[in-house]
Each structure stands twice: as C-alpha cells, then as structure tokens.
Short mmCIF file of C-alpha atoms and ligand atoms in Angstrom, two decimals:
data_model
loop_
_atom_site.label_atom_id
_atom_site.label_comp_id
_atom_site.label_asym_id
_atom_site.label_seq_id
_atom_site.Cartn_x
_atom_site.Cartn_y
_atom_site.Cartn_z
CA MET A 1380 154.41 95.92 117.58
CA ARG A 1381 151.16 97.26 120.03
CA ILE A 1382 147.90 97.78 117.91
CA ASN A 1383 145.42 98.69 120.15
CA ASN A 1384 141.83 99.08 119.84
CA LYS A 1385 142.07 98.65 116.02
CA LYS A 1386 141.20 94.96 114.22
CA ILE A 1387 144.23 93.74 113.07
CA LYS A 1388 144.10 93.64 109.03
CA ILE A 1389 145.96 90.19 108.02
CA ILE A 1390 146.41 89.48 104.68
CA CYS A 1391 146.34 85.57 104.34
CA VAL A 1392 147.73 84.23 101.09
CA VAL A 1393 147.41 81.66 99.26
CA GLY A 1394 148.75 80.19 95.49
CA ALA A 1395 149.00 77.07 95.26
CA ARG A 1396 147.32 74.15 95.78
CA PRO A 1397 148.23 73.29 99.60
CA ASN A 1398 148.04 76.50 100.75
CA PHE A 1399 144.46 76.24 100.55
CA ILE A 1400 144.21 73.20 102.79
CA LYS A 1401 146.85 75.36 105.35
CA ILE A 1402 144.29 78.48 105.02
CA ALA A 1403 141.23 77.11 105.71
CA PRO A 1404 141.48 76.20 109.02
CA LEU A 1405 143.38 79.40 110.23
CA ILE A 1406 140.40 81.78 107.67
CA LYS A 1407 137.88 79.88 110.23
CA GLU A 1408 139.57 80.40 113.39
CA MET A 1409 140.57 83.96 112.84
CA ARG A 1410 136.54 84.97 111.06
CA LYS A 1411 135.89 84.07 114.75
CA TYR A 1412 137.29 87.39 116.50
CA PRO A 1413 135.69 89.79 113.99
CA ARG A 1414 136.00 92.28 116.60
CA LEU A 1415 139.82 91.44 116.85
CA ILE A 1416 140.91 90.72 113.58
CA GLU A 1417 139.84 91.04 109.86
CA PRO A 1418 141.57 88.51 107.47
CA VAL A 1419 142.30 89.63 103.66
CA LEU A 1420 142.31 86.64 101.94
CA LEU A 1421 144.79 86.80 98.98
CA HIS A 1422 145.11 84.15 96.14
CA THR A 1423 148.12 84.91 93.84
CA GLY A 1424 146.49 82.82 91.19
CA GLN A 1425 149.66 80.42 91.29
CA HIS A 1426 147.56 77.61 90.63
CA TYR A 1427 144.37 78.41 88.53
CA ASP A 1428 142.92 75.39 87.01
CA THR A 1429 139.46 74.04 88.22
CA ALA A 1430 140.98 71.04 89.73
CA MET A 1431 143.58 72.76 91.50
CA SER A 1432 141.47 75.50 93.06
CA LYS A 1433 138.49 76.20 92.56
CA GLU A 1434 137.20 72.93 93.34
CA ILE A 1435 139.27 72.65 96.43
CA PHE A 1436 138.17 75.90 97.79
CA GLN A 1437 134.57 74.67 97.17
CA ASN A 1438 135.69 71.61 99.18
CA LEU A 1439 137.08 73.33 102.01
CA GLY A 1440 134.45 75.58 102.38
CA LEU A 1441 136.89 78.79 101.55
CA PRO A 1442 135.56 81.53 101.18
CA LYS A 1443 135.98 83.61 97.24
CA PRO A 1444 139.54 85.09 97.94
CA ASP A 1445 138.79 88.99 98.51
CA ILE A 1446 141.89 89.80 96.01
CA TYR A 1447 143.10 87.55 92.91
CA LEU A 1448 146.25 88.56 91.44
CA TYR A 1449 146.58 86.33 88.08
CA VAL A 1450 149.80 85.61 88.41
CA GLY A 1451 149.35 82.56 86.78
CA SER A 1452 152.51 79.95 85.65
CA GLY A 1453 156.28 80.62 84.41
CA THR A 1454 159.82 80.30 85.11
CA GLN A 1455 160.85 80.14 88.83
CA ALA A 1456 161.70 83.67 88.86
CA LYS A 1457 158.94 84.97 86.44
CA GLN A 1458 156.53 83.57 88.35
CA THR A 1459 157.98 84.98 91.35
CA ALA A 1460 158.94 88.48 90.43
CA GLU A 1461 155.50 88.50 88.57
CA THR A 1462 153.69 87.76 92.73
CA MET A 1463 156.06 90.50 93.61
CA ASN A 1464 155.08 93.17 91.21
CA ARG A 1465 151.63 92.79 92.04
CA THR A 1466 151.55 92.33 95.71
CA ASP A 1467 153.28 95.23 95.76
CA ASP A 1468 150.31 96.97 94.80
CA VAL A 1469 148.59 95.62 97.09
CA ILE A 1470 149.99 96.12 99.97
CA LEU A 1471 150.18 99.78 99.49
CA ARG A 1472 146.22 99.81 98.79
CA GLU A 1473 145.39 97.59 101.71
CA LYS A 1474 147.93 98.52 104.26
CA PRO A 1475 147.64 95.37 106.58
CA ASP A 1476 149.10 95.17 109.83
CA LEU A 1477 150.58 91.50 109.01
CA MET A 1478 151.18 89.32 106.12
CA LEU A 1479 150.40 85.67 106.51
CA VAL A 1480 152.44 83.25 104.46
CA VAL A 1481 152.13 79.47 105.17
CA GLY A 1482 153.96 76.72 103.44
CA ASP A 1483 157.26 76.93 100.90
CA VAL A 1484 155.96 77.57 97.03
CA ASN A 1485 157.36 80.32 95.37
CA SER A 1486 154.36 82.73 96.06
CA THR A 1487 155.03 81.93 99.61
CA LEU A 1488 158.04 83.92 99.72
CA ALA A 1489 157.58 86.33 97.25
CA CYS A 1490 154.53 87.76 99.04
CA SER A 1491 157.03 87.84 102.40
CA LEU A 1492 159.51 89.37 100.45
CA VAL A 1493 157.44 92.74 99.61
CA ALA A 1494 155.65 93.16 103.00
CA ALA A 1495 159.26 92.63 104.86
CA LYS A 1496 160.62 95.30 102.85
CA LEU A 1497 157.83 97.36 103.47
CA HIS A 1498 158.13 96.74 106.76
CA ILE A 1499 154.95 94.77 107.92
CA PRO A 1500 155.68 91.82 110.49
CA VAL A 1501 155.41 88.75 108.74
CA VAL A 1502 153.81 85.50 109.77
CA HIS A 1503 155.28 82.26 108.57
CA VAL A 1504 153.04 79.07 108.97
CA GLU A 1505 155.19 75.62 108.90
CA ALA A 1506 158.25 77.40 109.11
CA GLY A 1507 161.56 75.93 109.75
CA LEU A 1508 161.32 72.90 107.87
CA ARG A 1509 164.67 71.75 106.28
CA SER A 1510 165.53 69.41 103.38
CA PHE A 1511 168.80 70.60 103.09
CA ASN A 1512 168.61 70.04 99.43
CA PHE A 1513 169.30 73.62 97.71
CA LYS A 1514 168.46 72.85 94.63
CA MET A 1515 164.84 72.30 95.28
CA PRO A 1516 162.83 76.12 94.69
CA GLU A 1517 161.21 74.90 97.96
CA GLU A 1518 164.10 74.85 100.00
CA MET A 1519 165.17 78.25 99.03
CA ASN A 1520 161.87 79.53 100.08
CA ARG A 1521 161.87 78.11 102.94
CA ILE A 1522 165.37 79.46 104.40
CA LEU A 1523 164.69 82.40 103.04
CA THR A 1524 160.88 83.32 104.35
CA ASP A 1525 161.81 82.35 107.69
CA ARG A 1526 164.31 85.14 107.38
CA LEU A 1527 161.97 87.10 106.64
CA SER A 1528 159.52 86.70 109.44
CA ASP A 1529 158.26 88.38 112.57
CA PHE A 1530 156.31 84.91 113.67
CA LEU A 1531 157.92 81.48 112.82
CA PHE A 1532 155.17 79.21 113.62
CA THR A 1533 156.52 74.98 113.23
CA THR A 1534 154.66 71.57 113.07
CA GLU A 1535 157.21 69.28 114.58
CA GLU A 1536 160.73 69.17 116.84
CA SER A 1537 163.27 69.35 113.64
CA ALA A 1538 161.92 72.52 112.98
CA ASN A 1539 162.44 74.41 116.35
CA LYS A 1540 165.72 73.25 115.99
CA ASN A 1541 166.57 74.20 112.39
CA LEU A 1542 165.81 77.78 113.04
CA LEU A 1543 168.15 78.12 116.21
CA LYS A 1544 170.85 76.50 114.66
CA GLU A 1545 170.44 79.23 111.93
CA GLY A 1546 170.58 82.01 114.36
CA LEU A 1547 167.01 83.21 114.72
CA SER A 1548 165.51 84.23 118.11
CA LYS A 1549 163.64 82.10 120.37
CA GLU A 1550 161.27 84.31 121.15
CA LYS A 1551 159.98 84.55 117.32
CA ILE A 1552 159.37 80.63 117.27
CA PHE A 1553 156.21 78.41 118.58
CA PHE A 1554 156.31 75.44 117.99
CA VAL A 1555 152.12 74.90 117.59
CA GLY A 1556 151.08 71.77 115.77
CA ASN A 1557 150.23 71.38 112.05
CA VAL A 1558 147.24 73.45 110.16
CA MET A 1559 147.24 70.74 107.52
CA ILE A 1560 145.81 68.11 110.12
CA ASP A 1561 143.33 70.47 111.22
CA THR A 1562 141.95 70.31 108.45
CA LEU A 1563 141.79 66.69 107.56
CA LYS A 1564 140.29 65.80 110.68
CA ASP A 1565 137.83 68.70 110.16
CA HIS A 1566 137.02 66.42 106.51
CA LEU A 1567 137.33 63.22 107.75
CA LYS A 1568 134.20 62.18 108.13
CA LYS A 1569 132.76 64.38 105.02
CA SER A 1570 135.36 62.40 102.91
CA LYS A 1571 134.26 59.15 103.52
CA LYS A 1572 130.59 60.13 102.05
CA SER A 1573 132.61 60.27 98.57
CA LYS A 1574 131.90 57.65 96.00
CA ILE A 1575 135.20 57.37 94.51
CA LEU A 1576 136.23 54.44 95.23
CA GLN A 1577 132.59 52.72 93.98
CA LYS A 1578 133.56 54.95 90.49
CA MET A 1579 136.86 53.29 89.91
CA LYS A 1580 135.31 50.24 90.78
CA ILE A 1581 138.39 49.74 93.72
CA LYS A 1582 137.62 48.09 97.33
CA LYS A 1583 139.75 49.64 100.74
CA LYS A 1584 142.83 48.50 101.31
CA SER A 1585 143.60 46.99 97.60
CA TYR A 1586 145.43 49.45 96.21
CA THR A 1587 148.36 52.04 95.91
CA LEU A 1588 147.52 55.32 95.49
CA LEU A 1589 150.23 57.37 93.72
CA THR A 1590 151.12 61.15 93.69
CA LEU A 1591 153.53 62.50 91.61
CA HIS A 1592 154.97 66.67 90.95
CA ARG A 1593 158.36 67.27 92.60
CA ALA A 1594 160.00 69.50 89.53
CA GLU A 1595 163.26 67.42 90.96
CA ILE A 1596 162.02 63.74 89.73
CA VAL A 1597 159.16 64.76 87.21
CA ASP A 1598 161.16 67.10 85.14
CA GLN A 1599 164.09 64.40 84.18
CA LYS A 1600 162.96 61.45 81.66
CA GLU A 1601 165.61 59.00 83.20
CA ASN A 1602 163.40 59.68 85.84
CA LEU A 1603 159.97 59.07 84.58
CA HIS A 1604 161.26 56.15 83.01
CA LEU A 1605 162.38 54.59 86.01
CA ILE A 1606 158.85 55.23 87.46
CA SER A 1607 157.18 53.56 84.89
CA ASP A 1608 159.54 50.64 85.24
CA LEU A 1609 158.16 50.24 89.07
CA LEU A 1610 154.35 50.68 87.95
CA LYS A 1611 154.42 47.39 85.93
CA ILE A 1612 155.69 45.40 88.47
CA ILE A 1613 153.66 47.18 91.03
CA GLY A 1614 150.43 47.18 88.75
CA GLN A 1615 151.06 43.05 89.09
CA LYS A 1616 150.55 42.85 92.28
CA MET A 1617 147.65 45.43 93.02
CA PRO A 1618 145.56 48.41 91.25
CA ILE A 1619 147.05 51.83 91.40
CA ILE A 1620 145.65 54.81 91.36
CA PHE A 1621 147.31 58.12 90.14
CA PRO A 1622 145.63 61.35 90.06
CA ILE A 1623 148.05 63.14 87.59
CA HIS A 1624 149.26 66.58 88.50
CA PRO A 1625 149.12 69.24 85.42
CA ARG A 1626 152.91 69.63 86.10
CA THR A 1627 153.70 65.83 85.55
CA LYS A 1628 151.32 65.43 82.75
CA GLN A 1629 152.86 68.36 80.62
CA LYS A 1630 156.09 66.86 81.26
CA ILE A 1631 154.53 62.40 80.21
CA LYS A 1632 153.93 65.07 77.12
CA GLU A 1633 156.86 66.63 75.98
CA PHE A 1634 159.36 63.41 76.91
CA GLU A 1635 157.04 61.60 74.99
CA LEU A 1636 156.37 59.19 77.12
CA GLU A 1637 152.37 58.63 77.40
CA GLU A 1638 152.82 55.35 75.50
CA GLU A 1639 155.24 53.97 78.66
CA PHE A 1640 152.63 54.92 80.90
CA LYS A 1641 149.78 52.96 79.52
CA MET A 1642 149.55 49.53 81.19
CA PRO A 1643 147.11 47.66 82.94
CA ASN A 1644 146.38 48.03 86.58
CA LEU A 1645 147.32 52.09 86.07
CA ILE A 1646 144.55 54.53 86.77
CA ILE A 1647 145.07 57.77 85.39
CA THR A 1648 143.33 60.54 86.74
CA GLU A 1649 143.17 64.29 86.29
CA ALA A 1650 143.79 65.96 89.99
CA LEU A 1651 141.28 65.08 92.52
CA GLY A 1652 138.90 67.09 94.93
CA TYR A 1653 140.17 67.23 98.25
CA LEU A 1654 137.49 65.16 99.43
CA ASP A 1655 137.53 62.55 97.29
CA PHE A 1656 141.48 62.48 97.56
CA LEU A 1657 141.20 62.41 101.26
CA ASN A 1658 138.60 58.86 101.06
CA LEU A 1659 141.38 57.50 98.46
CA GLU A 1660 144.35 58.35 101.09
CA SER A 1661 142.66 57.24 103.82
CA ASN A 1662 141.90 53.84 102.03
CA ALA A 1663 144.95 53.20 100.26
CA LYS A 1664 146.80 49.70 101.19
CA VAL A 1665 150.32 52.16 100.42
CA VAL A 1666 150.69 55.78 99.24
CA ILE A 1667 153.76 56.63 96.83
CA THR A 1668 154.57 59.74 96.56
CA ASP A 1669 156.84 62.59 95.89
CA SER A 1670 154.73 65.61 97.86
CA GLY A 1671 155.64 67.09 101.47
CA GLY A 1672 151.85 67.09 103.04
CA ILE A 1673 151.03 63.64 101.70
CA GLN A 1674 153.95 62.28 104.21
CA GLU A 1675 152.00 63.86 106.94
CA GLU A 1676 148.68 63.12 106.12
CA THR A 1677 149.48 59.43 105.33
CA THR A 1678 151.66 59.42 109.21
CA PHE A 1679 148.16 61.17 110.89
CA LEU A 1680 145.83 58.51 108.66
CA LYS A 1681 148.19 55.53 109.99
CA VAL A 1682 148.67 54.80 106.23
CA PRO A 1683 151.84 53.06 104.83
CA CYS A 1684 153.61 55.87 102.35
CA LEU A 1685 156.71 55.52 100.60
CA THR A 1686 158.50 58.83 99.35
CA LEU A 1687 160.05 58.65 96.32
CA ARG A 1688 162.63 61.67 97.31
CA SER A 1689 166.30 61.07 98.76
CA GLU A 1690 165.55 62.94 101.48
CA THR A 1691 162.56 64.82 103.62
CA GLU A 1692 161.87 67.80 105.34
CA ARG A 1693 159.53 66.42 107.48
CA PRO A 1694 161.53 63.87 109.64
CA VAL A 1695 159.21 63.29 112.36
CA THR A 1696 156.98 61.29 109.63
CA THR A 1697 160.21 58.71 109.15
CA LYS A 1698 161.08 58.75 112.84
CA ILE A 1699 157.73 57.86 114.36
CA GLY A 1700 155.02 58.30 111.79
CA THR A 1701 154.60 55.68 108.61
CA ASN A 1702 157.14 57.33 106.18
CA VAL A 1703 160.21 55.58 104.54
CA ILE A 1704 162.16 57.55 102.31
CA THR A 1705 163.08 55.16 99.06
CA GLY A 1706 164.36 57.72 96.97
CA LEU A 1707 163.84 56.10 93.04
CA ASP A 1708 165.53 52.75 94.39
CA ARG A 1709 163.51 50.22 93.07
CA GLU A 1710 164.44 47.70 95.53
CA LYS A 1711 163.82 49.63 98.45
CA VAL A 1712 160.51 50.28 96.92
CA LEU A 1713 159.75 46.70 96.13
CA LYS A 1714 160.87 45.19 99.57
CA GLU A 1715 158.94 47.69 101.69
CA ILE A 1716 155.82 47.17 99.51
CA ASP A 1717 156.62 43.28 100.19
CA LEU A 1718 156.12 44.16 104.51
CA ILE A 1719 152.96 46.09 103.49
CA LEU A 1720 151.28 43.36 102.05
CA LYS A 1721 152.37 41.04 104.90
CA ASN A 1722 151.24 42.84 106.97
CA LYS A 1723 155.16 43.53 108.69
CA PHE A 1724 155.14 47.03 108.15
CA LYS A 1725 156.50 49.37 110.65
CA LYS A 1726 153.59 50.34 112.94
CA GLY A 1727 153.95 54.62 113.35
CA SER A 1728 152.41 57.06 115.93
CA ILE A 1729 150.74 60.62 115.88
CA PRO A 1730 153.30 62.97 116.18
CA PRO A 1731 152.95 65.60 119.09
CA LEU A 1732 150.39 68.70 119.04
CA TRP A 1733 149.08 66.85 115.59
CA ASP A 1734 145.80 67.55 117.46
CA GLY A 1735 143.59 69.58 115.16
CA LYS A 1736 144.23 72.98 117.32
CA ALA A 1737 147.01 74.28 115.54
CA ALA A 1738 145.18 77.06 114.18
CA GLN A 1739 143.69 78.08 117.55
CA ARG A 1740 147.25 78.02 118.82
CA ILE A 1741 148.25 80.09 115.95
CA VAL A 1742 145.50 82.87 116.15
CA ARG A 1743 145.73 82.81 120.48
CA ILE A 1744 149.32 83.91 119.96
CA LEU A 1745 149.34 86.75 117.11
CA ILE A 1746 146.62 88.12 119.49
CA GLU A 1747 148.14 87.93 122.63
CA LYS A 1748 151.42 89.42 121.07
CA LEU A 1749 149.45 92.22 119.83
CA SER A 1750 149.08 92.89 123.87
CA LEU A 1751 144.97 92.51 122.91
CA ALA A 1752 144.39 89.55 125.07
CA ASN A 1753 142.62 91.48 127.50
CA TYR A 1754 140.11 91.91 124.59
CA LEU A 1755 139.68 87.87 124.37
CA ASN A 1756 135.74 86.70 124.53
C1 UD1 B 1273 154.27 73.99 93.53
C2 UD1 B 1273 155.40 74.58 94.28
C3 UD1 B 1273 155.29 73.36 95.06
C4 UD1 B 1273 153.99 72.68 95.48
C5 UD1 B 1273 153.23 72.44 94.51
C6 UD1 B 1273 151.93 71.96 94.77
C7 UD1 B 1273 156.91 76.09 93.81
C8 UD1 B 1273 158.12 75.76 93.63
N1 UD1 B 1273 156.33 74.72 93.84
O1 UD1 B 1273 154.41 73.21 92.31
O2 UD1 B 1273 156.48 73.54 96.05
O3 UD1 B 1273 154.40 71.27 96.00
O4 UD1 B 1273 152.68 74.00 93.51
O5 UD1 B 1273 151.29 71.10 93.51
O6 UD1 B 1273 155.86 76.70 94.58
N2 UD1 B 1273 149.60 74.18 85.61
C9 UD1 B 1273 148.58 73.91 85.66
N3 UD1 B 1273 147.61 74.48 85.72
C10 UD1 B 1273 147.53 74.81 87.37
C11 UD1 B 1273 148.31 74.93 88.11
C12 UD1 B 1273 150.20 74.94 87.17
O7 UD1 B 1273 148.25 73.52 83.65
O8 UD1 B 1273 146.61 75.66 88.11
C13 UD1 B 1273 151.05 73.59 85.32
C14 UD1 B 1273 151.77 75.14 84.35
O9 UD1 B 1273 151.81 74.00 83.02
C15 UD1 B 1273 152.78 75.29 85.31
C16 UD1 B 1273 152.95 74.22 86.27
O10 UD1 B 1273 152.10 73.61 86.04
O11 UD1 B 1273 154.22 75.60 84.26
C17 UD1 B 1273 153.66 74.08 87.31
O12 UD1 B 1273 153.40 74.72 87.86
P1 UD1 B 1273 154.08 75.48 89.30
O13 UD1 B 1273 152.91 76.56 90.70
O14 UD1 B 1273 154.88 76.69 88.69
O15 UD1 B 1273 154.10 74.76 90.24
P2 UD1 B 1273 154.04 73.04 90.62
O16 UD1 B 1273 154.90 72.17 90.01
O17 UD1 B 1273 152.51 73.11 90.64
#
C-alpha cells in the first residue's frame, strides 16, 4: 500500500456513544495535516437520541458528520445488515484509501466487513481486547473486526498478546495507548465547570454513580431484580446517581419494574452529556458499572470502580487500576463498598501510554506507513 502525492482519504466511522468519544482526538489530530489527510466523518445513526448523540458531539467539539446513514435500532442482524447495506454505497461513491473504525459496536464490524470486501484497508483502534465471553455481541464484533483489519492499534499489553495468540501478524500491531483517555485529559478541566453536582444537590465524594446498559445484564428481568435489591442497601449508605441508558429504561418498563426502581436515595436521570458525566465520574466515591470505557476512565481518574460483569476485556484496569470485577454477587459488592467507605480500597496506578497522546501516535504511524513521512511538517 503506497499513496504518494495525494491526500489519504480516511472514512472515520462512528455509530454509538463511546465511538464519538474515541474518534474526537483522532479527527482533531488528522486535521493538523490538511495537505496529507482528508478525514470523512461517517455517522451510521446507530445512536440517534439527542442525549446519546448530538449533545456528546457538541460537548466534544466534533464537526457535524459528513455522512449520516440513519440506520437506527433493530435486532443485532438487522442493525448490522442495514449498516452494511448503506455503507457499501458510501464506499463505492467516496472511494476512500482507508476505513478507520473504533471500539466494538455493531457499526464497527459492519463497516469493517464492507470495506474489507471492497479491498479498502481497515484500521481498528482499540484492537485486541477480549472478554472470552462469546455471548456478548461486542466480543464477536471485536474478533471479526480484528481479523479483517490491516492496522491494529492497541490500548494495553493483554491486547497485543491476544492478537498474536490468534495468529495475527506482529507487523500489523501497534501499542499506542488509549484514545478515550486522550479525550478525558482534554476535557477534564472543562468538566470541572459543570454545575451538575449543585443541580442534583449532592456533594463531592459522597455518592455512588451507577451506569447499566449491557444486553447480557439488563435484558434479563432476574438481573434487574438483583440490582434493585442491591441498590436498596447501597442507598442506605449514600445517594446513588443513575443516568439511565435508553436500553435499560426500555427494559425496566418492559419487565414492569418501574415501581421497584423507585426508592429513596436513588436519583434516576436521563442519559447525560459528556462534560456533566465526567464531572460526576471524577467526583464519585464509587462508580458501579457494566461499561467497558468507564472501567478505563475510573482507572485513569483513580476512582474506585465495581464492575457488575463476570469478566473484563480490559484486564489492566483490575491488575493495576482501581477496578474490581464483582459480577452480580451482592456480598462481593457490599464488601468492596465497605472497604471504600473505610478508605481501605486498593490504590491504583495509570497504565502505560495512557498519557493523552494515543491519537498523535496513531496518525503518525498511519502517515509513516503510507510512505508520506517526508511530507511531515
Ligand atoms: C451499543 C453497543 C454497546 C455499547 C453501547 C454504548 C452494540 C452491539 N452495542 O449498545 O457495545 O457499549 O452502544 O451505549 O453495538 N436506543 C434509543 N436511542 C438511541 C439508541 C438506542 O432509544 O439513541 C434504544 C433503542 O430502543 C435500541 C436500544 O436502545 O433498541 C439499544 O440500542 P443499540 O444501539 O442496539 O445497543 P446499545 O444497548 O445502545
């Protein structure tokens, strides 16, 4: 692959909320090389609510997408197929040099597959993470996207090992750090100006922040029962702030659990913007979550994090960070909360290369590998 005397046209794909956060520093970095790179921002429309999409775009200063596909919701297969169908037309029309995808959502896999079939090299940012839980749609998306990719940019050592074990060529793998942390570092100062704590009438380091959205957790009534029981106990110790994801809201309604989730000290809000959420996250006493990105953000912020899943694809957050995998085991969660309240919880440190420069490394590598290094300013 060699592209000379011509701008590299890179379609940068976003679909769901965490993608926006990961793509922001990459677009910013690419824009520093207007003579070399032409980024084209493609939004599949997997997430479309104002709170899930537009507000985050505004918070991050992301440009309006160049292309919007209005894919919307659907079953796993329908959402993936619809994204493929619409992306096919885009690639044929735009003729990009590279297809860059981030993370592990359905849009990530769909766009990789279409590009690979049209022989457009695929760049996967956040490659190699593995939960080894094949029931998760994200795990299938990760494995398949990596298999189709020509550039594999990784966030932690475990990812490099996973990729090599799967037989992927060493030459394709680049350990560059974490673009999600680039965005966090870039916005931390601004997030401190958010008035969300006053608005909710809560004090710093005195509350639990809760997020829940994973299909394998919230799509089962029994799990939501267990969680509401747990929240009743935690609520006796401190207030709980729960910005609710649309999937979770819908499931609570569908299972007729709305009354169960009404309890003193549980403050349920709509999904929040990036800056308000970051403010809540950095000031929390503890974060309880099933998200992947939040495990990483809390590790960087050194805020205790209890992960309600039975495994993590981001083991560095448990090995050296502030994350503990509790699953839905009530006793385990309460034991850790007790340690946190007594200030005896483990102390974490920040993983290697989570320094705010991942996007810079990625863009430099792409330019170098495409033989354009001599054009660098
Ligand atoms: C998706 C990703 C998940 C990621 C999460 C971040 C997949 C398989 N899952 O999960 O990995 O962690 O995004 O949030 O790609 N909905 C709305 N408004 C929206 C978006 C969704 O109401 O803007 C509702 C719809 O009813 C939809 C449901 O939420 O059916 C689930 O949305 P979907 O995009 O399928 O998956 P997420 O659960 O958001």
